[in-house]
XYZ file of C-alpha atoms in Angstrom:
705
model
C 169.462 59.274 74.208
C 168.394 60.310 70.707
C 166.095 63.143 70.035
C 162.465 62.689 69.719
C 162.742 63.207 65.935
C 164.985 60.088 65.555
C 164.415 56.970 67.186
C 166.735 53.735 67.154
C 164.831 50.398 66.400
C 165.825 46.913 65.937
C 163.911 45.494 63.030
C 163.625 41.729 62.326
C 161.918 40.027 59.539
C 161.158 36.243 60.768
C 160.475 34.996 57.242
C 163.931 36.058 55.819
C 165.422 35.456 59.405
C 167.012 38.951 58.915
C 167.584 41.535 61.557
C 168.734 44.923 61.185
C 169.477 47.961 63.400
C 168.340 51.301 62.085
C 167.061 54.679 62.716
C 163.535 55.915 61.812
C 162.874 59.789 61.491
C 159.571 60.397 63.326
C 158.556 62.992 60.706
C 158.940 60.761 57.684
C 155.564 59.041 56.628
C 155.412 55.462 57.856
C 154.529 54.230 54.341
C 158.012 55.809 53.244
C 159.637 53.887 55.958
C 157.910 50.592 55.168
C 158.930 50.995 51.557
C 162.588 51.598 52.362
C 162.708 48.500 54.509
C 160.966 46.364 51.760
C 163.491 47.645 49.186
C 166.043 46.892 51.277
C 165.167 43.030 51.650
C 164.008 42.962 47.916
C 160.330 42.922 48.859
C 157.783 44.022 46.457
C 154.312 45.303 47.158
C 155.550 47.306 50.251
C 151.626 48.294 50.677
C 150.977 44.912 51.715
C 153.339 45.217 54.599
C 153.382 46.871 58.197
C 155.335 47.106 61.251
C 154.545 45.682 64.471
C 155.828 45.931 68.065
C 157.494 42.559 68.655
C 156.068 41.878 72.206
C 152.987 40.356 73.853
C 150.679 43.029 72.402
C 151.853 42.597 68.763
C 149.997 45.788 67.987
C 150.398 47.518 64.349
C 152.248 50.627 64.278
C 149.992 53.495 62.719
C 150.518 57.198 62.109
C 148.365 57.679 65.082
C 150.338 55.718 67.615
C 153.937 55.835 66.091
C 154.822 58.592 68.793
C 154.051 56.094 71.631
C 156.593 53.863 70.669
C 159.796 53.452 73.045
C 163.218 54.381 71.933
C 165.082 51.187 71.189
C 162.019 49.111 70.514
C 162.066 45.760 68.714
C 159.656 46.036 65.352
C 158.695 43.175 63.355
C 157.972 43.524 59.354
C 154.692 41.804 58.735
C 151.794 41.514 56.549
C 149.603 44.674 56.586
C 146.259 44.547 58.820
C 144.340 44.337 55.610
C 146.060 41.410 54.218
C 145.993 39.720 57.647
C 142.365 40.124 57.889
C 141.563 38.607 54.390
C 143.730 35.628 55.321
C 142.006 35.098 58.605
C 138.742 35.692 57.163
C 139.344 33.063 54.569
C 140.919 30.408 57.126
C 138.222 30.651 59.625
C 135.969 29.157 56.954
C 138.243 25.941 56.207
C 136.599 22.857 56.272
C 139.491 21.387 58.104
C 138.612 21.346 61.911
C 142.226 21.754 62.897
C 142.980 24.658 60.416
C 139.896 26.241 61.495
C 140.695 26.064 65.200
C 144.168 27.563 64.438
C 142.658 30.427 62.431
C 140.051 31.245 65.303
C 142.944 31.294 67.913
C 144.882 33.491 65.624
C 141.809 35.664 65.207
C 141.148 36.010 69.088
C 144.908 37.022 69.550
C 144.853 39.722 66.596
C 141.581 41.050 67.340
C 142.762 42.946 70.396
C 144.585 45.267 68.141
C 142.014 48.040 66.871
C 143.800 48.572 63.472
C 143.219 44.958 62.751
C 139.912 44.917 64.209
C 138.746 47.707 61.968
C 139.911 45.908 58.690
C 138.188 42.693 59.717
C 135.068 44.429 60.768
C 135.077 46.047 57.210
C 135.078 42.783 55.842
C 131.751 42.003 57.512
C 133.857 39.821 59.908
C 131.339 40.433 62.670
C 128.307 38.808 60.715
C 130.562 35.918 59.649
C 131.102 35.194 63.474
C 127.616 35.445 64.306
C 126.568 33.436 61.578
C 128.983 30.448 62.733
C 127.497 30.794 66.272
C 123.995 30.882 64.888
C 124.588 27.689 62.913
C 125.429 25.646 66.073
C 127.959 23.337 64.461
C 130.996 24.511 66.488
C 131.621 23.263 69.813
C 134.209 23.224 72.616
C 137.133 25.088 71.718
C 135.944 26.155 68.437
C 133.126 27.796 69.870
C 135.384 29.312 72.689
C 137.691 31.082 70.539
C 134.830 32.206 68.178
C 133.123 33.907 70.990
C 136.643 35.116 72.390
C 137.217 36.759 69.045
C 133.856 38.370 68.894
C 134.226 39.958 72.435
C 137.485 41.393 71.516
C 136.354 42.968 68.390
C 133.154 44.315 70.192
C 135.328 45.743 72.849
C 136.637 48.328 70.441
C 133.327 50.110 70.328
C 133.380 50.150 66.379
C 130.167 48.238 65.939
C 126.741 48.937 67.685
C 125.400 46.162 69.856
C 121.931 47.088 68.463
C 122.684 45.306 65.247
C 122.449 41.636 66.340
C 119.726 39.341 65.605
C 117.201 37.709 67.958
C 118.672 34.179 66.724
C 121.984 35.265 67.819
C 120.928 36.265 71.229
C 118.806 33.047 71.929
C 121.902 31.019 70.891
C 124.171 32.899 73.422
C 121.436 32.574 75.989
C 121.279 28.890 75.586
C 125.007 28.513 76.409
C 124.264 30.174 79.745
C 121.001 28.101 80.442
C 122.727 24.989 79.669
C 123.554 22.957 82.978
C 126.886 21.593 81.539
C 128.562 23.951 79.455
C 132.530 24.470 78.741
C 133.750 27.213 81.230
C 135.289 29.301 78.625
C 132.218 29.072 76.528
C 129.945 30.252 79.594
C 132.421 33.041 80.488
C 132.341 34.541 77.123
C 128.629 34.138 76.763
C 127.942 35.753 80.033
C 130.207 38.650 79.146
C 128.366 39.172 75.778
C 124.940 39.245 77.479
C 126.402 41.989 80.309
C 127.623 43.925 77.369
C 124.210 43.608 75.390
C 122.118 44.711 78.465
C 124.233 47.499 79.307
C 124.696 49.114 75.970
C 121.051 48.836 74.603
C 117.609 49.163 76.152
C 116.181 47.281 73.202
C 118.499 44.502 73.688
C 117.812 44.348 77.332
C 114.113 43.532 76.434
C 115.502 40.836 74.107
C 117.764 39.365 76.481
C 115.347 39.434 79.367
C 113.011 37.188 77.224
C 115.512 34.612 76.935
C 116.941 34.504 80.586
C 115.735 35.396 83.949
C 117.868 36.128 87.079
C 116.561 32.741 88.384
C 118.272 30.984 85.639
C 121.512 32.608 86.432
C 121.457 31.604 90.134
C 122.647 28.032 89.537
C 125.854 29.496 88.063
C 126.658 30.896 91.431
C 126.812 27.332 93.117
C 130.104 26.429 91.176
C 133.791 26.889 92.572
C 134.960 28.899 89.615
C 135.051 32.529 90.921
C 135.419 34.075 87.550
C 131.969 32.435 86.430
C 130.511 33.723 89.825
C 131.681 37.284 89.077
C 130.360 37.302 85.426
C 127.151 35.847 86.559
C 126.555 38.528 89.233
C 127.672 41.255 86.723
C 124.863 40.023 84.406
C 122.316 40.025 87.374
C 123.412 43.640 88.169
C 123.080 44.448 84.460
C 119.547 43.243 84.273
C 118.705 44.865 87.616
C 119.824 48.063 86.332
C 117.995 48.068 83.003
C 114.501 46.522 84.449
C 111.593 48.516 84.963
C 111.087 49.256 88.799
C 108.373 46.766 89.049
C 110.598 43.872 87.976
C 113.508 44.896 90.133
C 113.659 42.146 92.268
C 116.556 39.713 93.470
C 117.378 37.914 96.348
C 120.777 38.891 98.072
C 120.504 35.587 100.071
C 121.307 33.606 96.993
C 124.596 35.080 96.528
C 125.318 34.419 100.173
C 125.687 30.479 100.354
C 127.514 30.239 97.229
C 129.779 33.104 97.042
C 130.393 34.828 100.251
C 130.686 31.674 102.437
C 132.830 29.976 99.885
C 136.289 28.997 101.127
C 137.795 30.807 98.311
C 138.945 34.340 99.082
C 136.881 37.033 97.480
C 138.827 38.951 94.795
C 138.316 42.733 94.132
C 136.131 42.282 91.089
C 133.916 40.048 92.826
C 133.752 42.233 95.918
C 132.799 45.084 93.493
C 130.041 43.335 91.931
C 128.624 42.060 95.174
C 128.816 45.961 96.474
C 126.856 46.750 93.325
C 124.235 44.132 93.880
C 124.056 45.376 97.530
C 123.488 49.141 96.293
C 120.982 48.220 93.526
C 118.873 46.108 95.970
C 118.757 48.748 98.748
C 117.941 51.244 96.177
C 114.623 49.220 95.505
C 113.673 51.055 98.745
C 113.993 54.531 97.291
C 110.428 54.713 95.772
C 108.674 54.063 99.081
C 111.346 56.309 100.905
C 110.330 59.268 98.655
C 106.613 58.482 98.667
C 104.552 60.546 101.029
C 101.556 59.204 102.865
C 98.028 60.327 101.651
C 96.036 61.226 104.966
C 92.878 60.480 102.987
C 94.077 56.958 101.821
C 92.199 54.675 103.721
C 94.348 51.774 102.789
C 97.413 53.576 104.163
C 95.446 54.572 107.250
C 94.509 50.940 108.001
C 98.177 50.153 108.510
C 98.356 52.557 111.428
C 95.159 50.830 112.664
C 96.870 47.617 112.457
C 99.925 48.986 114.600
C 97.360 50.077 117.289
C 95.491 46.709 117.201
C 98.707 44.601 117.569
C 99.963 46.940 120.504
C 96.837 47.209 122.488
C 95.020 43.829 121.478
C 91.944 45.782 120.627
C 89.331 45.063 117.883
C 88.141 47.792 115.664
C 85.002 49.300 117.166
C 81.936 49.353 115.080
C 80.809 52.841 114.201
C 77.737 52.556 116.232
C 79.433 51.947 119.534
C 80.115 55.110 121.498
C 80.023 58.882 120.404
C 82.431 59.974 117.672
C 84.204 62.354 120.295
C 84.771 59.316 122.579
C 86.355 57.158 119.863
C 88.504 60.055 118.702
C 89.593 60.531 122.200
C 90.647 56.898 122.688
C 92.276 56.854 119.420
C 94.231 60.130 120.420
C 95.374 58.216 123.624
C 96.467 55.164 121.956
C 98.694 56.953 119.293
C 100.315 59.237 121.972
C 101.255 55.862 123.626
C 102.587 54.488 120.120
C 104.764 57.716 120.198
C 103.408 59.655 116.993
C 104.152 63.481 117.057
C 100.538 64.132 115.580
C 98.356 62.188 118.073
C 94.986 63.225 116.117
C 96.211 62.275 112.696
C 99.316 59.959 112.820
C 99.151 59.936 108.944
C 100.767 63.439 109.014
C 103.985 62.119 110.519
C 104.540 59.973 107.240
C 104.444 63.200 105.080
C 108.242 63.847 105.762
C 110.413 62.584 102.761
C 112.876 60.716 103.350
C 111.817 58.435 104.947
C 108.283 58.469 103.608
C 106.220 55.231 103.486
C 109.254 53.257 104.223
C 109.147 53.992 107.855
C 105.762 52.903 107.972
C 106.385 49.501 106.304
C 109.235 48.875 108.639
C 107.092 49.432 111.674
C 104.428 47.158 110.283
C 107.181 44.626 109.742
C 108.256 44.862 113.131
C 104.945 44.600 114.643
C 104.192 41.378 112.641
C 107.383 39.470 112.655
C 108.651 40.420 115.969
C 105.120 41.020 117.853
C 106.620 40.091 121.348
C 109.392 42.943 121.244
C 106.885 45.481 119.490
C 104.409 44.908 122.061
C 107.093 45.146 125.029
C 108.597 48.271 123.669
C 105.255 50.053 123.252
C 103.792 49.037 126.488
C 107.235 49.750 128.417
C 107.284 53.345 127.076
C 103.523 53.925 127.571
C 103.730 53.180 131.335
C 106.816 55.403 131.954
C 106.582 58.942 132.917
C 105.681 61.411 129.869
C 109.241 63.021 130.156
C 111.111 59.459 130.002
C 108.943 57.602 127.344
C 110.766 56.812 124.163
C 108.367 57.596 121.583
C 107.992 54.545 119.210
C 106.646 56.235 116.331
C 109.063 59.274 116.009
C 112.059 56.981 116.907
C 110.902 54.524 114.045
C 110.633 57.377 111.421
C 113.970 58.998 112.335
C 115.759 55.718 112.674
C 114.500 54.722 109.225
C 115.890 57.947 107.840
C 119.327 57.397 109.551
C 119.563 53.957 108.206
C 118.766 55.147 104.534
C 121.653 57.736 105.061
C 123.987 54.901 106.263
C 123.267 52.700 103.572
C 123.141 55.422 100.956
C 119.821 54.436 99.787
C 119.095 56.061 96.235
C 122.786 56.795 95.279
C 124.347 55.017 92.265
C 127.073 52.607 92.888
C 130.827 53.910 92.845
C 133.015 52.799 89.951
C 135.809 51.452 92.150
C 134.176 50.622 95.565
C 134.334 47.309 97.063
C 132.658 47.814 100.544
C 129.770 45.299 100.847
C 128.330 43.845 104.041
C 128.047 40.115 104.162
C 125.151 40.006 106.635
C 122.778 41.724 104.303
C 123.000 38.856 101.888
C 121.930 36.144 104.809
C 118.214 37.181 104.695
C 115.438 38.197 102.014
C 114.243 41.103 104.123
C 117.418 42.132 105.335
C 116.821 45.887 105.440
C 113.640 45.393 107.703
C 115.600 42.890 109.759
C 118.269 45.579 110.221
C 115.599 47.953 111.313
C 114.102 45.573 113.820
C 117.460 45.163 115.565
C 118.230 48.666 115.564
C 114.955 49.933 116.952
C 115.325 47.645 119.889
C 118.972 49.062 120.230
C 117.519 52.561 120.307
C 115.047 51.576 123.012
C 117.771 49.987 125.163
C 120.292 53.006 124.585
C 117.323 55.439 125.628
C 116.904 53.547 128.897
C 120.698 53.353 129.506
C 120.961 57.043 128.916
C 117.725 57.538 131.301
C 116.840 60.131 128.448
C 114.033 62.402 128.318
C 112.304 63.871 125.237
C 114.681 66.742 125.149
C 117.383 64.120 124.642
C 115.881 62.560 121.599
C 118.685 63.974 119.181
C 121.542 63.012 121.653
C 120.237 59.624 121.769
C 120.063 59.351 117.890
C 123.573 60.552 117.808
C 124.774 57.679 120.133
C 122.545 55.008 118.332
C 124.109 55.996 115.073
C 127.787 55.638 116.514
C 126.984 52.161 117.924
C 125.482 51.107 114.317
C 128.532 52.721 112.428
C 131.045 50.967 114.842
C 129.216 47.617 114.618
C 129.135 47.749 110.777
C 132.844 48.562 110.630
C 133.466 45.235 112.072
C 131.820 43.720 108.855
C 129.632 41.030 110.830
C 128.868 37.882 108.773
C 125.216 37.655 109.973
C 122.557 39.611 111.336
C 122.836 37.739 114.749
C 126.791 38.557 114.810
C 125.595 42.315 114.245
C 123.289 42.043 117.072
C 126.017 40.511 119.153
C 128.427 43.270 118.357
C 125.901 45.779 119.460
C 125.706 44.042 123.001
C 129.277 44.996 123.496
C 128.664 48.711 122.326
C 126.408 49.814 125.257
C 126.025 53.457 126.042
C 128.625 53.046 128.833
C 131.068 51.424 126.297
C 130.548 54.185 123.966
C 131.323 56.497 126.659
C 134.474 54.933 127.429
C 135.740 54.806 123.702
C 134.730 58.582 123.446
C 136.863 59.326 126.529
C 139.773 57.246 125.366
C 139.822 58.663 121.757
C 139.635 62.334 123.769
C 142.699 61.450 125.782
C 144.518 60.188 122.589
C 143.834 63.400 120.852
C 145.194 65.423 123.971
C 143.432 68.431 122.402
C 145.012 70.944 125.203
C 144.014 74.495 124.990
C 146.236 76.323 127.563
C 148.461 79.002 125.904
C 151.847 77.207 126.509
C 150.442 74.031 124.601
C 149.032 76.272 121.812
C 152.373 78.025 121.546
C 154.284 74.733 121.394
C 152.007 73.569 118.859
C 152.627 76.525 116.526
C 156.393 76.062 116.981
C 156.284 72.478 116.062
C 153.635 72.527 113.197
C 156.454 73.718 110.443
C 158.643 70.861 111.151
C 155.900 68.610 110.806
C 154.905 70.198 107.438
C 158.114 69.877 106.201
C 158.240 66.001 107.179
C 155.004 65.426 105.289
C 156.184 67.319 102.443
C 159.323 64.911 102.131
C 157.176 61.884 102.627
C 155.040 63.166 99.666
C 158.003 63.655 97.300
C 159.455 60.227 98.460
C 156.199 58.680 97.448
C 156.337 60.530 94.108
C 159.770 59.068 93.546
C 158.590 55.612 94.129
C 155.744 56.267 91.443
C 152.177 54.965 91.049
C 150.511 52.900 88.485
C 147.322 54.514 87.154
C 144.525 52.946 85.443
C 143.260 54.104 81.919
C 139.406 53.746 82.566
C 137.745 51.610 79.653
C 134.165 50.631 79.107
C 135.046 47.170 80.347
C 136.727 46.968 83.810
C 138.170 43.517 83.405
C 140.549 44.576 80.372
C 142.335 47.540 81.951
C 145.051 49.364 80.619
C 147.678 50.959 82.727
C 150.423 53.607 82.870
C 153.082 54.669 85.305
C 154.403 57.932 86.511
C 157.008 58.574 89.019
C 159.374 61.609 89.992
C 163.242 61.474 89.429
C 165.252 61.344 92.616
C 166.529 64.877 92.174
C 162.881 66.030 92.159
C 163.277 67.757 88.635
C 161.857 65.302 86.232
C 158.373 63.405 85.917
C 159.003 60.006 84.088
C 155.885 58.346 82.525
C 154.705 55.640 80.181
C 152.331 52.896 79.286
C 152.371 49.395 80.795
C 151.221 46.125 79.607
C 149.853 44.977 82.887
C 149.819 46.232 86.762
C 153.353 46.228 87.971
C 154.767 44.425 90.703
C 156.802 46.848 92.842
C 158.626 49.894 91.298
C 159.201 50.532 87.747
C 162.523 51.787 86.778
C 163.068 55.188 85.354
C 164.825 53.677 82.068
C 161.625 51.773 81.196
C 159.464 54.923 81.123
C 160.123 56.710 78.059
C 158.438 59.919 78.389
C 159.736 62.830 80.470
C 158.105 66.253 81.837
C 160.354 68.551 83.574
C 159.036 69.984 86.737
C 160.338 73.518 85.720
C 157.753 73.343 82.792
C 154.789 72.706 85.029
C 152.616 75.790 85.247
C 149.787 74.352 87.550
C 147.904 71.376 89.141
C 144.114 71.355 88.271
C 141.608 69.049 90.024
C 138.105 67.757 89.590
C 135.603 69.006 86.981
C 138.102 71.690 85.973
C 140.411 68.901 84.373
C 140.169 68.884 80.470
C 139.676 64.870 80.541
C 136.545 65.657 82.639
C 135.136 68.220 80.362
C 134.956 66.071 77.430
C 131.441 64.822 76.303
C 130.889 61.576 77.937
C 134.269 61.464 79.487
C 134.883 58.498 81.859
C 130.989 58.276 82.628
C 131.214 61.704 84.450
C 130.419 60.024 87.719
C 131.041 61.706 91.112
C 133.883 59.189 92.181
C 135.970 59.764 88.953
C 135.577 63.562 89.394
C 136.858 63.261 92.885
C 139.879 61.216 91.789
C 140.885 63.230 88.634
C 143.724 65.764 88.384
C 145.887 67.324 85.520
C 149.247 68.952 85.127
C 149.383 72.108 82.992
C 152.707 72.476 81.074
C 154.090 74.140 78.084
C 151.593 75.860 75.642
C 148.201 74.780 77.232
C 149.454 71.000 77.136
C 148.122 68.684 79.943
C 149.126 65.443 81.414
C 145.724 63.923 82.638
C 145.676 61.492 85.823
C 142.775 59.343 87.276
C 144.084 58.342 90.641
C 143.412 54.693 91.782
C 141.876 55.851 95.139
C 141.580 58.908 97.161
C 144.896 58.117 99.196
C 146.977 58.244 96.060
C 145.004 61.283 94.800
C 145.995 63.232 97.798
C 149.536 61.945 97.721
C 150.128 63.250 94.124
C 148.208 66.663 94.296
C 150.150 67.252 97.743
C 153.260 66.147 96.145
C 152.933 68.228 92.951
C 151.775 71.260 94.875
C 154.835 71.069 96.986
C 157.350 70.882 93.848
C 155.700 74.061 92.526
C 155.941 75.876 96.169
C 152.357 75.702 96.864
C 150.418 74.933 100.021
C 149.379 71.217 100.698
C 145.652 71.353 101.269
C 144.194 67.675 101.022
C 142.389 65.829 103.691
C 145.317 63.400 103.813
C 147.670 66.137 104.750
C 145.329 67.420 107.417
C 145.050 64.039 108.823
C 148.748 63.364 108.966
C 149.319 66.721 110.498
C 146.772 65.924 113.272
C 148.273 62.590 113.931
C 152.085 63.411 113.979
C 151.567 66.586 115.671
C 149.618 64.738 118.604
C 152.472 62.202 118.808
C 155.073 65.044 118.675
C 153.222 66.779 121.618
C 152.880 63.938 123.761
C 156.476 62.809 123.347
C 157.645 66.545 124.242
C 155.317 66.719 127.270
C 155.900 63.056 128.467
C 157.956 64.436 131.453
C 155.280 66.539 132.414
C 152.731 63.737 132.925
C 150.381 64.385 135.860
C 151.824 67.932 136.076
C 149.452 70.708 136.113
C 150.259 73.115 133.151
C 149.555 76.623 134.272
C 147.692 78.816 131.844
C 150.340 81.779 132.632
C 154.122 81.508 132.705
C 155.624 81.737 136.409
C 156.562 85.458 137.527
C 160.177 86.609 136.780
C 162.035 86.748 140.277
C 163.529 90.120 141.534
C 167.104 90.749 140.427
C 169.792 89.840 142.890
C 171.489 92.609 144.833
C 174.949 91.761 143.347
C 176.337 89.484 140.582
C 179.298 88.210 142.337
C 178.405 84.742 141.980
C 178.937 85.017 138.060
C 182.029 83.392 136.902
C 184.153 85.557 134.302
C 185.286 83.405 131.494
C 188.002 85.979 130.701
């Protein structure tokens, strides 16, 4: 292997049909290298030439990226980015449709390279493309490649999205609004609209005037999952930027055409559905954080409505009976309804969360499931005081619990795909979810024969029932209800007992001593597993502004555990990447420390990776040499734990991740069971048996000598 100062390249010139093998000094200016090559091939005007990597990327080599080139790479001598940009700028204005189409294809491909993109943009290329779109003279492939080139150029972040005219926005929106449109054009148009909305509040208002969520819904009815994914991405973008009073979208519209489609849902679609679910439930945050005003008559009328439906009473006129008599009657009824404050139930809704959201849920239940509501209230009002399940208090605490389970108010995570199909089957899915769960709570209360002192215990069981049912990912609310039927209190007790038995959490002294003896062996086993995983390597994603155009790099540990090999990849690999294809190396002996979370240098940069919570939890860095860092963003929590554990193990430090603790518990439990297998059903004493007295003589001992 050659030193970093000198690299071996195969250089080819397609025009002259020549190939040479040569060394380039990394410290030598790139312009001088190009000049030498041009002189060797008798080419003048060396400033009009440049070097490219001869692979699928075809990116230009510059002073900034020259150190990223791998030893032994094949390079191509070609026209400079400026010359290429000038030529394409002229060619795309050709009067020949065929020549224009070929030029646009070349432009779409070349625009992926930031060096070329900068030159083309400097020639006012973006304006030329937008004028071509606004003119409306291009259709089909011509328009498709024009939009593709536009998207590629804008993805580099060189030009601000705020610079585009209303005419251009109207044209892009018109492609989305048309019922029959070329798939490629529609896909690029949706991508442009999403970027416009996300990158500029001013552009959001302009886009929102041209297209509504209702106009996007028909695109979910097709069979092309890419179009469906881009459509939901635009819906989510409009949703995020819209004022609160305009944030309304039906989850149910995505159900029939996307979730119930026979096509398997890919990761990007799952992520967009998850984002849509989160944003929809976040509409509840305002009510969840709004306290009830006890003096607000309109809000108090809702409580009167709950009383009227439950007890079928008319609001008594002010003249009937004394004030004291009416207050006494109200207090009695409010006690039956299960409010904590019998005199003024409005006070119960001043706790945030769940605030007014709890009252909204109660009213929805009373109006839309009236029979179930009346049955619950009357059942509990006829029980003994200590055994009644307080409907009011239960509804408030249950609403708070459901908001915690669904994480209402939290922003969507960058890489999460965890959506629940059942919430896409009803326009009022959260309210229906509450109605099912409040009936479950009442049923569980009766099964537990609970009293008021057991309220928190009942809520814990109900949370467990709901979480276990949600884990099964029911496809509909009816299926969710059916799952709950199989998770009665008796069944929960059985599950808990089974889990306790599996844990084998023995506390006797001999068992504890055995655990302590086994623990170092298990820890060594976990350490070896972590190092073996590092030897297999992991593909890491370079996070960019657009999730669908990811860049990747790979890192793996050498089999002798002495070197970290790493390097960039064109795409996500299938299987392991061999060491020899990873050019960069970092000796383990040079590693000084492993840094995690917000202490990582790439997390301290301004605006780095959007600084969202999930990225912070997956970030770690390796410090080496003179304060240099190798920065990582793990693809998920599992890989984060594997790599931080493995790197700490290499440095002789303790492995402290949650994954290690979980593995330790699992492996230790299994090993304990195996070693105690012969002692099944035998009582293990707390203390060892007494040592017998010494024998009177040792004549029975055999002398080996």
